Amino acid sequence: MPSRTPLIICFIASSTAAFIYVINKCLAKTQLVQHVPEEYLWLPHALTNILGYMIVLLPGYLTYKYVQKVNYLNYGGEGFCMRMIGICFGEEEFILNPQKERRPSILRYLKTGVMEQVSTIHEAVKPLSWLIGRWRSVNAEATYPTMAPFNYCEEISFETLGQPLLNYTSKTWHPLTHKPMHLESGFLRIKPGTNEIAFMVAHNFGLTSLEEGTVHSNEVIFKSKQITRMTFASDPAVLAIERCFKLKDNGNLEVSVSMETTKTPLTHHLKSELQKV
């Protein structure tokens, strides 16, 4: 996120407001407005009121579109401008996932409440209950020896339907172009009465993985046991995956992934921090 972004936001808001203000003042001094027949006096008043509202609405709209375009709330830091944008517009207005179904927040909360009432957590998955919910990235970064580092946006969901497992989905998208990137879906199971877990995941680039591990308090660690891929998948082939989900002290979810391919030994690849939404 360029450091000049807050300055650009301030410039957009202030210059647009100043421009409309000047137009309003100039219009008020014209002969056309000052010598209007009495029966048409409502017209200049209406025009003045419209321009008055535009001093607020137009800068707000242009600022909104710019903040949305550059994904400022995900990568804008913690400055004053960041806090003001969040207060004025609300963070959820800037979720830049084109695949996400958009709905008013109140409906989402109602849906969540209904699902919590209907979907009782199975006794077997209670050690994993802290994972249940929808999580959205605060920051996310990918690094690997064969590619340039890049940031991405991510949303993860662990859902319970009352069965002895959790349904899992993950979707990522580019923070600027909003184009979908990596997609995953699968199931997380636990061996009843133990801390042994199995994670079965299908990836959108033609890969499936069976990962097994353990759950310890607020942390789960997996290592791949079996990986299969479609016959026409691109090289290099993925040979191993290790991943960790950890609930941090601040309530956020930290996800880290390491990967081994036919060209690169097991190396750190992905790290993200997500908030529950």
PDB file of C-alpha atoms in Angstrom:
ATOM      1  CA  MET A   1       0.000   0.000   0.000  1.00  0.00           C
ATOM      2  CA  PRO A   2       1.686   3.240  -1.117  1.00  0.00           C
ATOM      3  CA  SER A   3       2.310   5.729   1.687  1.00  0.00           C
ATOM      4  CA  ARG A   4       0.725   8.489  -0.405  1.00  0.00           C
ATOM      5  CA  THR A   5      -2.703   6.835  -0.345  1.00  0.00           C
ATOM      6  CA  PRO A   6      -3.982   8.843   2.692  1.00  0.00           C
ATOM      7  CA  LEU A   7      -2.891  12.043   0.930  1.00  0.00           C
ATOM      8  CA  ILE A   8      -4.757  11.013  -2.215  1.00  0.00           C
ATOM      9  CA  ILE A   9      -7.885  10.301  -0.166  1.00  0.00           C
ATOM     10  CA  CYS A  10      -7.665  13.721   1.529  1.00  0.00           C
ATOM     11  CA  PHE A  11      -7.073  15.407  -1.830  1.00  0.00           C
ATOM     12  CA  ILE A  12     -10.079  13.707  -3.438  1.00  0.00           C
ATOM     13  CA  ALA A  13     -12.394  14.690  -0.591  1.00  0.00           C
ATOM     14  CA  SER A  14     -11.176  18.262  -0.103  1.00  0.00           C
ATOM     15  CA  SER A  15     -10.761  19.218  -3.772  1.00  0.00           C
ATOM     16  CA  THR A  16     -14.190  17.870  -4.747  1.00  0.00           C
ATOM     17  CA  ALA A  17     -15.877  19.666  -1.848  1.00  0.00           C
ATOM     18  CA  ALA A  18     -14.037  22.903  -2.669  1.00  0.00           C
ATOM     19  CA  PHE A  19     -14.976  22.652  -6.350  1.00  0.00           C
ATOM     20  CA  ILE A  20     -18.692  22.267  -5.600  1.00  0.00           C
ATOM     21  CA  TYR A  21     -18.532  25.057  -3.007  1.00  0.00           C
ATOM     22  CA  VAL A  22     -17.040  27.453  -5.582  1.00  0.00           C
ATOM     23  CA  ILE A  23     -19.713  26.521  -8.128  1.00  0.00           C
ATOM     24  CA  ASN A  24     -22.410  27.124  -5.528  1.00  0.00           C
ATOM     25  CA  LYS A  25     -21.030  30.569  -4.632  1.00  0.00           C
ATOM     26  CA  CYS A  26     -20.566  31.599  -8.261  1.00  0.00           C
ATOM     27  CA  LEU A  27     -24.072  30.486  -9.134  1.00  0.00           C
ATOM     28  CA  ALA A  28     -25.506  32.491  -6.228  1.00  0.00           C
ATOM     29  CA  LYS A  29     -23.950  35.687  -7.633  1.00  0.00           C
ATOM     30  CA  THR A  30     -25.188  35.305 -11.202  1.00  0.00           C
ATOM     31  CA  GLN A  31     -27.919  37.512 -12.613  1.00  0.00           C
ATOM     32  CA  LEU A  32     -29.888  34.418 -13.532  1.00  0.00           C
ATOM     33  CA  VAL A  33     -30.354  33.512  -9.871  1.00  0.00           C
ATOM     34  CA  GLN A  34     -30.685  37.016  -8.456  1.00  0.00           C
ATOM     35  CA  HIS A  35     -33.448  38.118 -10.852  1.00  0.00           C
ATOM     36  CA  VAL A  36     -35.708  35.103 -10.962  1.00  0.00           C
ATOM     37  CA  PRO A  37     -39.458  35.736 -11.270  1.00  0.00           C
ATOM     38  CA  GLU A  38     -41.249  35.171  -7.992  1.00  0.00           C
ATOM     39  CA  GLU A  39     -43.142  32.126  -9.247  1.00  0.00           C
ATOM     40  CA  TYR A  40     -39.809  30.412 -10.020  1.00  0.00           C
ATOM     41  CA  LEU A  41     -37.947  31.283  -6.824  1.00  0.00           C
ATOM     42  CA  TRP A  42     -38.087  27.661  -5.762  1.00  0.00           C
ATOM     43  CA  LEU A  43     -35.739  26.674  -8.600  1.00  0.00           C
ATOM     44  CA  PRO A  44     -32.579  28.485  -7.391  1.00  0.00           C
ATOM     45  CA  HIS A  45     -33.342  27.384  -3.826  1.00  0.00           C
ATOM     46  CA  ALA A  46     -33.654  23.774  -4.949  1.00  0.00           C
ATOM     47  CA  LEU A  47     -30.447  24.024  -6.975  1.00  0.00           C
ATOM     48  CA  THR A  48     -28.603  25.558  -4.025  1.00  0.00           C
ATOM     49  CA  ASN A  49     -29.817  22.777  -1.739  1.00  0.00           C
ATOM     50  CA  ILE A  50     -28.770  20.111  -4.232  1.00  0.00           C
ATOM     51  CA  LEU A  51     -25.286  21.591  -4.519  1.00  0.00           C
ATOM     52  CA  GLY A  52     -25.123  21.801  -0.733  1.00  0.00           C
ATOM     53  CA  TYR A  53     -25.827  18.098  -0.426  1.00  0.00           C
ATOM     54  CA  MET A  54     -23.336  17.369  -3.195  1.00  0.00           C
ATOM     55  CA  ILE A  55     -20.555  18.957  -1.121  1.00  0.00           C
ATOM     56  CA  VAL A  56     -20.899  15.935   1.161  1.00  0.00           C
ATOM     57  CA  LEU A  57     -22.209  13.216  -1.156  1.00  0.00           C
ATOM     58  CA  LEU A  58     -19.873  13.557  -4.145  1.00  0.00           C
ATOM     59  CA  PRO A  59     -16.594  13.632  -2.148  1.00  0.00           C
ATOM     60  CA  GLY A  60     -17.922  10.732  -0.095  1.00  0.00           C
ATOM     61  CA  TYR A  61     -18.779   8.704  -3.187  1.00  0.00           C
ATOM     62  CA  LEU A  62     -15.427   9.346  -4.894  1.00  0.00           C
ATOM     63  CA  THR A  63     -13.560   8.520  -1.689  1.00  0.00           C
ATOM     64  CA  TYR A  64     -15.602   5.330  -1.317  1.00  0.00           C
ATOM     65  CA  LYS A  65     -14.763   4.190  -4.858  1.00  0.00           C
ATOM     66  CA  TYR A  66     -11.061   4.947  -4.453  1.00  0.00           C
ATOM     67  CA  VAL A  67     -10.810   3.171  -1.081  1.00  0.00           C
ATOM     68  CA  GLN A  68     -12.615   0.189  -2.596  1.00  0.00           C
ATOM     69  CA  LYS A  69     -10.327   0.154  -5.633  1.00  0.00           C
ATOM     70  CA  VAL A  70      -7.063   0.107  -3.655  1.00  0.00           C
ATOM     71  CA  ASN A  71      -8.441  -2.150  -0.869  1.00  0.00           C
ATOM     72  CA  TYR A  72      -7.308   0.419   1.694  1.00  0.00           C
ATOM     73  CA  LEU A  73      -8.998  -1.155   4.726  1.00  0.00           C
ATOM     74  CA  ASN A  74      -7.130  -4.434   4.248  1.00  0.00           C
ATOM     75  CA  TYR A  75      -3.714  -2.877   3.651  1.00  0.00           C
ATOM     76  CA  GLY A  76      -3.933   0.697   4.916  1.00  0.00           C
ATOM     77  CA  GLY A  77      -2.337   0.288   8.328  1.00  0.00           C
ATOM     78  CA  GLU A  78      -3.616   1.837  11.552  1.00  0.00           C
ATOM     79  CA  GLY A  79      -3.431   5.589  10.916  1.00  0.00           C
ATOM     80  CA  PHE A  80      -6.018   8.303  11.517  1.00  0.00           C
ATOM     81  CA  CYS A  81      -7.200   8.190   7.904  1.00  0.00           C
ATOM     82  CA  MET A  82      -7.693   4.432   8.183  1.00  0.00           C
ATOM     83  CA  ARG A  83      -9.837   4.793  11.316  1.00  0.00           C
ATOM     84  CA  MET A  84     -11.946   7.585   9.818  1.00  0.00           C
ATOM     85  CA  ILE A  85     -12.646   5.585   6.646  1.00  0.00           C
ATOM     86  CA  GLY A  86     -13.698   2.606   8.749  1.00  0.00           C
ATOM     87  CA  ILE A  87     -15.998   4.781  10.896  1.00  0.00           C
ATOM     88  CA  CYS A  88     -17.584   6.586   7.926  1.00  0.00           C
ATOM     89  CA  PHE A  89     -18.180   3.664   5.614  1.00  0.00           C
ATOM     90  CA  GLY A  90     -17.848   0.504   7.699  1.00  0.00           C
ATOM     91  CA  GLU A  91     -15.210  -2.123   7.019  1.00  0.00           C
ATOM     92  CA  GLU A  92     -17.570  -4.686   5.525  1.00  0.00           C
ATOM     93  CA  GLU A  93     -18.365  -2.404   2.592  1.00  0.00           C
ATOM     94  CA  PHE A  94     -14.864  -3.039   1.243  1.00  0.00           C
ATOM     95  CA  ILE A  95     -14.715  -6.808   1.107  1.00  0.00           C
ATOM     96  CA  LEU A  96     -13.318  -7.175  -2.351  1.00  0.00           C
ATOM     97  CA  ASN A  97     -14.391 -10.700  -3.157  1.00  0.00           C
ATOM     98  CA  PRO A  98     -16.516 -10.712  -6.300  1.00  0.00           C
ATOM     99  CA  GLN A  99     -17.664 -14.249  -5.517  1.00  0.00           C
ATOM    100  CA  LYS A 100     -19.084 -13.234  -2.155  1.00  0.00           C
ATOM    101  CA  GLU A 101     -22.841 -12.987  -1.947  1.00  0.00           C
ATOM    102  CA  ARG A 102     -23.656  -9.457  -0.834  1.00  0.00           C
ATOM    103  CA  ARG A 103     -26.428  -8.983   1.692  1.00  0.00           C
ATOM    104  CA  PRO A 104     -27.261  -6.468   4.409  1.00  0.00           C
ATOM    105  CA  SER A 105     -25.353  -7.107   7.604  1.00  0.00           C
ATOM    106  CA  ILE A 106     -28.533  -7.541   9.634  1.00  0.00           C
ATOM    107  CA  LEU A 107     -29.609 -10.444   7.408  1.00  0.00           C
ATOM    108  CA  ARG A 108     -26.241 -12.120   7.787  1.00  0.00           C
ATOM    109  CA  TYR A 109     -26.438 -11.815  11.566  1.00  0.00           C
ATOM    110  CA  LEU A 110     -29.968 -13.222  11.556  1.00  0.00           C
ATOM    111  CA  LYS A 111     -28.825 -16.117   9.377  1.00  0.00           C
ATOM    112  CA  THR A 112     -25.895 -16.790  11.694  1.00  0.00           C
ATOM    113  CA  GLY A 113     -28.178 -16.793  14.709  1.00  0.00           C
ATOM    114  CA  VAL A 114     -30.609 -19.223  13.086  1.00  0.00           C
ATOM    115  CA  MET A 115     -27.798 -21.558  12.005  1.00  0.00           C
ATOM    116  CA  GLU A 116     -26.354 -21.558  15.513  1.00  0.00           C
ATOM    117  CA  GLN A 117     -29.740 -22.593  16.876  1.00  0.00           C
ATOM    118  CA  VAL A 118     -30.266 -25.317  14.243  1.00  0.00           C
ATOM    119  CA  SER A 119     -26.711 -26.695  14.048  1.00  0.00           C
ATOM    120  CA  THR A 120     -25.766 -28.290  17.340  1.00  0.00           C
ATOM    121  CA  ILE A 121     -22.058 -28.966  17.675  1.00  0.00           C
ATOM    122  CA  HIS A 122     -21.404 -32.690  17.680  1.00  0.00           C
ATOM    123  CA  GLU A 123     -19.686 -33.922  20.815  1.00  0.00           C
ATOM    124  CA  ALA A 124     -16.770 -35.304  18.783  1.00  0.00           C
ATOM    125  CA  VAL A 125     -15.763 -31.926  17.312  1.00  0.00           C
ATOM    126  CA  LYS A 126     -16.012 -29.824  20.475  1.00  0.00           C
ATOM    127  CA  PRO A 127     -12.184 -29.693  20.764  1.00  0.00           C
ATOM    128  CA  LEU A 128     -12.306 -27.878  17.390  1.00  0.00           C
ATOM    129  CA  SER A 129     -15.210 -25.561  18.247  1.00  0.00           C
ATOM    130  CA  TRP A 130     -12.924 -22.499  18.347  1.00  0.00           C
ATOM    131  CA  LEU A 131     -12.416 -22.898  14.584  1.00  0.00           C
ATOM    132  CA  ILE A 132     -16.117 -22.741  13.747  1.00  0.00           C
ATOM    133  CA  GLY A 133     -17.202 -19.594  11.932  1.00  0.00           C
ATOM    134  CA  ARG A 134     -16.238 -17.370   9.033  1.00  0.00           C
ATOM    135  CA  TRP A 135     -12.824 -15.709   9.067  1.00  0.00           C
ATOM    136  CA  ARG A 136     -11.553 -12.893   6.837  1.00  0.00           C
ATOM    137  CA  SER A 137      -7.947 -11.823   6.370  1.00  0.00           C
ATOM    138  CA  VAL A 138      -6.434  -8.805   8.075  1.00  0.00           C
ATOM    139  CA  ASN A 139      -3.203  -9.448   6.212  1.00  0.00           C
ATOM    140  CA  ALA A 140      -1.973 -12.304   4.056  1.00  0.00           C
ATOM    141  CA  GLU A 141       1.326 -12.833   2.278  1.00  0.00           C
ATOM    142  CA  ALA A 142       2.738 -15.523   0.005  1.00  0.00           C
ATOM    143  CA  THR A 143       6.441 -16.241  -0.437  1.00  0.00           C
ATOM    144  CA  TYR A 144       8.271 -19.067  -2.183  1.00  0.00           C
ATOM    145  CA  PRO A 145      11.681 -19.468  -3.826  1.00  0.00           C
ATOM    146  CA  THR A 146      10.168 -19.874  -7.304  1.00  0.00           C
ATOM    147  CA  MET A 147       7.887 -16.813  -7.204  1.00  0.00           C
ATOM    148  CA  ALA A 148       7.912 -13.153  -6.251  1.00  0.00           C
ATOM    149  CA  PRO A 149       6.255 -12.362  -2.878  1.00  0.00           C
ATOM    150  CA  PHE A 150       2.697 -11.054  -3.079  1.00  0.00           C
ATOM    151  CA  ASN A 151      -0.252 -10.133  -0.864  1.00  0.00           C
ATOM    152  CA  TYR A 152      -3.711 -11.603  -1.174  1.00  0.00           C
ATOM    153  CA  CYS A 153      -7.121 -11.530   0.512  1.00  0.00           C
ATOM    154  CA  GLU A 154      -8.609 -14.648   2.046  1.00  0.00           C
ATOM    155  CA  GLU A 155     -11.834 -15.886   3.565  1.00  0.00           C
ATOM    156  CA  ILE A 156     -12.038 -19.190   5.453  1.00  0.00           C
ATOM    157  CA  SER A 157     -15.119 -20.934   6.784  1.00  0.00           C
ATOM    158  CA  PHE A 158     -15.482 -23.867   9.166  1.00  0.00           C
ATOM    159  CA  GLU A 159     -19.121 -24.885   9.426  1.00  0.00           C
ATOM    160  CA  THR A 160     -20.899 -27.464  11.551  1.00  0.00           C
ATOM    161  CA  LEU A 161     -24.158 -29.123  10.540  1.00  0.00           C
ATOM    162  CA  GLY A 162     -24.406 -31.302  13.619  1.00  0.00           C
ATOM    163  CA  GLN A 163     -22.267 -34.076  12.102  1.00  0.00           C
ATOM    164  CA  PRO A 164     -19.003 -35.380  13.631  1.00  0.00           C
ATOM    165  CA  LEU A 165     -16.975 -33.208  11.251  1.00  0.00           C
ATOM    166  CA  LEU A 166     -16.514 -29.617  10.094  1.00  0.00           C
ATOM    167  CA  ASN A 167     -17.166 -28.457   6.533  1.00  0.00           C
ATOM    168  CA  TYR A 168     -14.299 -26.306   5.246  1.00  0.00           C
ATOM    169  CA  THR A 169     -13.990 -23.733   2.462  1.00  0.00           C
ATOM    170  CA  SER A 170     -11.241 -21.257   1.632  1.00  0.00           C
ATOM    171  CA  LYS A 171     -11.153 -18.668  -1.134  1.00  0.00           C
ATOM    172  CA  THR A 172      -8.536 -16.088  -1.965  1.00  0.00           C
ATOM    173  CA  TRP A 173      -8.557 -13.158  -4.359  1.00  0.00           C
ATOM    174  CA  HIS A 174      -6.237 -10.437  -5.612  1.00  0.00           C
ATOM    175  CA  PRO A 175      -6.441  -7.320  -3.403  1.00  0.00           C
ATOM    176  CA  LEU A 176      -6.439  -4.886  -6.352  1.00  0.00           C
ATOM    177  CA  THR A 177      -7.943  -6.671  -9.357  1.00  0.00           C
ATOM    178  CA  HIS A 178     -10.355  -8.671  -7.151  1.00  0.00           C
ATOM    179  CA  LYS A 179      -9.851 -11.722  -9.371  1.00  0.00           C
ATOM    180  CA  PRO A 180     -10.324 -15.117  -7.680  1.00  0.00           C
ATOM    181  CA  MET A 181      -7.098 -16.969  -6.959  1.00  0.00           C
ATOM    182  CA  HIS A 182      -6.810 -20.183  -4.935  1.00  0.00           C
ATOM    183  CA  LEU A 183      -9.913 -22.102  -3.843  1.00  0.00           C
ATOM    184  CA  GLU A 184     -10.145 -25.026  -1.423  1.00  0.00           C
ATOM    185  CA  SER A 185     -12.953 -27.097   0.050  1.00  0.00           C
ATOM    186  CA  GLY A 186     -13.057 -30.152   2.235  1.00  0.00           C
ATOM    187  CA  PHE A 187     -13.763 -31.686   5.616  1.00  0.00           C
ATOM    188  CA  LEU A 188     -12.072 -31.738   9.001  1.00  0.00           C
ATOM    189  CA  ARG A 189     -12.636 -34.828  11.143  1.00  0.00           C
ATOM    190  CA  ILE A 190     -11.431 -35.851  14.581  1.00  0.00           C
ATOM    191  CA  LYS A 191     -11.037 -39.363  15.956  1.00  0.00           C
ATOM    192  CA  PRO A 192     -13.552 -39.465  18.833  1.00  0.00           C
ATOM    193  CA  GLY A 193     -11.982 -39.433  22.260  1.00  0.00           C
ATOM    194  CA  THR A 194      -8.547 -38.411  20.959  1.00  0.00           C
ATOM    195  CA  ASN A 195      -6.718 -35.349  19.642  1.00  0.00           C
ATOM    196  CA  GLU A 196      -6.031 -37.019  16.275  1.00  0.00           C
ATOM    197  CA  ILE A 197      -7.471 -35.161  13.285  1.00  0.00           C
ATOM    198  CA  ALA A 198      -7.735 -35.640   9.524  1.00  0.00           C
ATOM    199  CA  PHE A 199      -8.118 -32.883   6.936  1.00  0.00           C
ATOM    200  CA  MET A 200      -9.363 -33.817   3.452  1.00  0.00           C
ATOM    201  CA  VAL A 201      -8.964 -30.937   0.988  1.00  0.00           C
ATOM    202  CA  ALA A 202      -9.640 -30.456  -2.743  1.00  0.00           C
ATOM    203  CA  HIS A 203      -7.785 -27.617  -4.524  1.00  0.00           C
ATOM    204  CA  ASN A 204      -8.939 -25.824  -7.664  1.00  0.00           C
ATOM    205  CA  PHE A 205      -5.674 -26.433  -9.548  1.00  0.00           C
ATOM    206  CA  GLY A 206      -6.297 -30.185  -9.726  1.00  0.00           C
ATOM    207  CA  LEU A 207      -4.914 -31.399  -6.403  1.00  0.00           C
ATOM    208  CA  THR A 208      -6.370 -33.319  -3.470  1.00  0.00           C
ATOM    209  CA  SER A 209      -4.619 -33.809  -0.159  1.00  0.00           C
ATOM    210  CA  LEU A 210      -5.174 -35.980   2.887  1.00  0.00           C
ATOM    211  CA  GLU A 211      -3.525 -34.321   5.860  1.00  0.00           C
ATOM    212  CA  GLU A 212      -3.387 -35.673   9.393  1.00  0.00           C
ATOM    213  CA  GLY A 213      -2.231 -34.228  12.666  1.00  0.00           C
ATOM    214  CA  THR A 214      -3.252 -33.278  16.174  1.00  0.00           C
ATOM    215  CA  VAL A 215      -5.189 -30.597  18.010  1.00  0.00           C
ATOM    216  CA  HIS A 216      -3.648 -29.062  21.118  1.00  0.00           C
ATOM    217  CA  SER A 217      -5.767 -26.481  22.925  1.00  0.00           C
ATOM    218  CA  ASN A 218      -6.122 -23.662  20.354  1.00  0.00           C
ATOM    219  CA  GLU A 219      -3.768 -25.005  17.692  1.00  0.00           C
ATOM    220  CA  VAL A 220      -4.040 -27.676  14.997  1.00  0.00           C
ATOM    221  CA  ILE A 221      -1.062 -28.938  13.005  1.00  0.00           C
ATOM    222  CA  PHE A 222      -1.290 -31.057   9.850  1.00  0.00           C
ATOM    223  CA  LYS A 223       1.151 -32.963   7.658  1.00  0.00           C
ATOM    224  CA  SER A 224       0.104 -34.443   4.341  1.00  0.00           C
ATOM    225  CA  LYS A 225      -0.173 -38.228   4.214  1.00  0.00           C
ATOM    226  CA  GLN A 226      -1.318 -38.543   0.625  1.00  0.00           C
ATOM    227  CA  ILE A 227      -1.433 -36.147  -2.333  1.00  0.00           C
ATOM    228  CA  THR A 228      -3.020 -36.872  -5.708  1.00  0.00           C
ATOM    229  CA  ARG A 229      -3.319 -34.652  -8.750  1.00  0.00           C
ATOM    230  CA  MET A 230      -4.964 -34.720 -12.149  1.00  0.00           C
ATOM    231  CA  THR A 231      -2.919 -36.127 -15.025  1.00  0.00           C
ATOM    232  CA  PHE A 232      -2.676 -32.808 -16.878  1.00  0.00           C
ATOM    233  CA  ALA A 233      -1.744 -30.641 -13.871  1.00  0.00           C
ATOM    234  CA  SER A 234       1.115 -28.207 -14.408  1.00  0.00           C
ATOM    235  CA  ASP A 235       4.594 -28.862 -13.077  1.00  0.00           C
ATOM    236  CA  PRO A 236       6.226 -28.679 -10.618  1.00  0.00           C
ATOM    237  CA  ALA A 237       4.186 -31.247  -8.730  1.00  0.00           C
ATOM    238  CA  VAL A 238       3.336 -30.725  -5.066  1.00  0.00           C
ATOM    239  CA  LEU A 239       4.870 -33.484  -2.939  1.00  0.00           C
ATOM    240  CA  ALA A 240       4.037 -32.422   0.622  1.00  0.00           C
ATOM    241  CA  ILE A 241       1.989 -29.868   2.559  1.00  0.00           C
ATOM    242  CA  GLU A 242       2.215 -28.803   6.175  1.00  0.00           C
ATOM    243  CA  ARG A 243      -0.201 -26.321   7.699  1.00  0.00           C
ATOM    244  CA  CYS A 244      -1.121 -24.886  11.055  1.00  0.00           C
ATOM    245  CA  PHE A 245      -4.235 -23.115  12.355  1.00  0.00           C
ATOM    246  CA  LYS A 246      -3.654 -21.220  15.594  1.00  0.00           C
ATOM    247  CA  LEU A 247      -5.989 -19.043  17.648  1.00  0.00           C
ATOM    248  CA  LYS A 248      -4.003 -16.030  18.841  1.00  0.00           C
ATOM    249  CA  ASP A 249      -4.425 -14.201  22.145  1.00  0.00           C
ATOM    250  CA  ASN A 250      -6.196 -11.318  20.360  1.00  0.00           C
ATOM    251  CA  GLY A 251      -8.869 -13.698  19.032  1.00  0.00           C
ATOM    252  CA  ASN A 252      -7.560 -13.746  15.458  1.00  0.00           C
ATOM    253  CA  LEU A 253      -6.811 -16.913  13.530  1.00  0.00           C
ATOM    254  CA  GLU A 254      -3.268 -17.390  12.229  1.00  0.00           C
ATOM    255  CA  VAL A 255      -2.781 -19.740   9.292  1.00  0.00           C
ATOM    256  CA  SER A 256       0.599 -20.860   7.972  1.00  0.00           C
ATOM    257  CA  VAL A 257       1.335 -23.273   5.129  1.00  0.00           C
ATOM    258  CA  SER A 258       4.583 -24.881   3.976  1.00  0.00           C
ATOM    259  CA  MET A 259       4.946 -26.764   0.695  1.00  0.00           C
ATOM    260  CA  GLU A 260       7.362 -29.145  -0.991  1.00  0.00           C
ATOM    261  CA  THR A 261       7.476 -29.591  -4.763  1.00  0.00           C
ATOM    262  CA  THR A 262       9.589 -31.548  -7.231  1.00  0.00           C
ATOM    263  CA  LYS A 263      11.798 -28.456  -7.530  1.00  0.00           C
ATOM    264  CA  THR A 264      11.802 -27.067  -3.981  1.00  0.00           C
ATOM    265  CA  PRO A 265      12.227 -28.761  -0.579  1.00  0.00           C
ATOM    266  CA  LEU A 266       9.691 -28.146   2.180  1.00  0.00           C
ATOM    267  CA  THR A 267       9.596 -24.345   2.500  1.00  0.00           C
ATOM    268  CA  HIS A 268       7.314 -21.764   4.085  1.00  0.00           C
ATOM    269  CA  HIS A 269       4.748 -20.575   1.529  1.00  0.00           C
ATOM    270  CA  LEU A 270       1.713 -18.806   3.038  1.00  0.00           C
ATOM    271  CA  LYS A 271       0.948 -16.868   6.191  1.00  0.00           C
ATOM    272  CA  SER A 272      -2.251 -15.017   7.009  1.00  0.00           C
ATOM    273  CA  GLU A 273      -4.039 -13.536   9.988  1.00  0.00           C
ATOM    274  CA  LEU A 274      -7.828 -13.547   9.927  1.00  0.00           C
ATOM    275  CA  GLN A 275     -10.601 -11.996  12.003  1.00  0.00           C
ATOM    276  CA  LYS A 276     -13.911 -13.690  12.726  1.00  0.00           C
ATOM    277  CA  VAL A 277     -16.826 -11.994  10.950  1.00  0.00           C
TER     278      VAL A 277
END
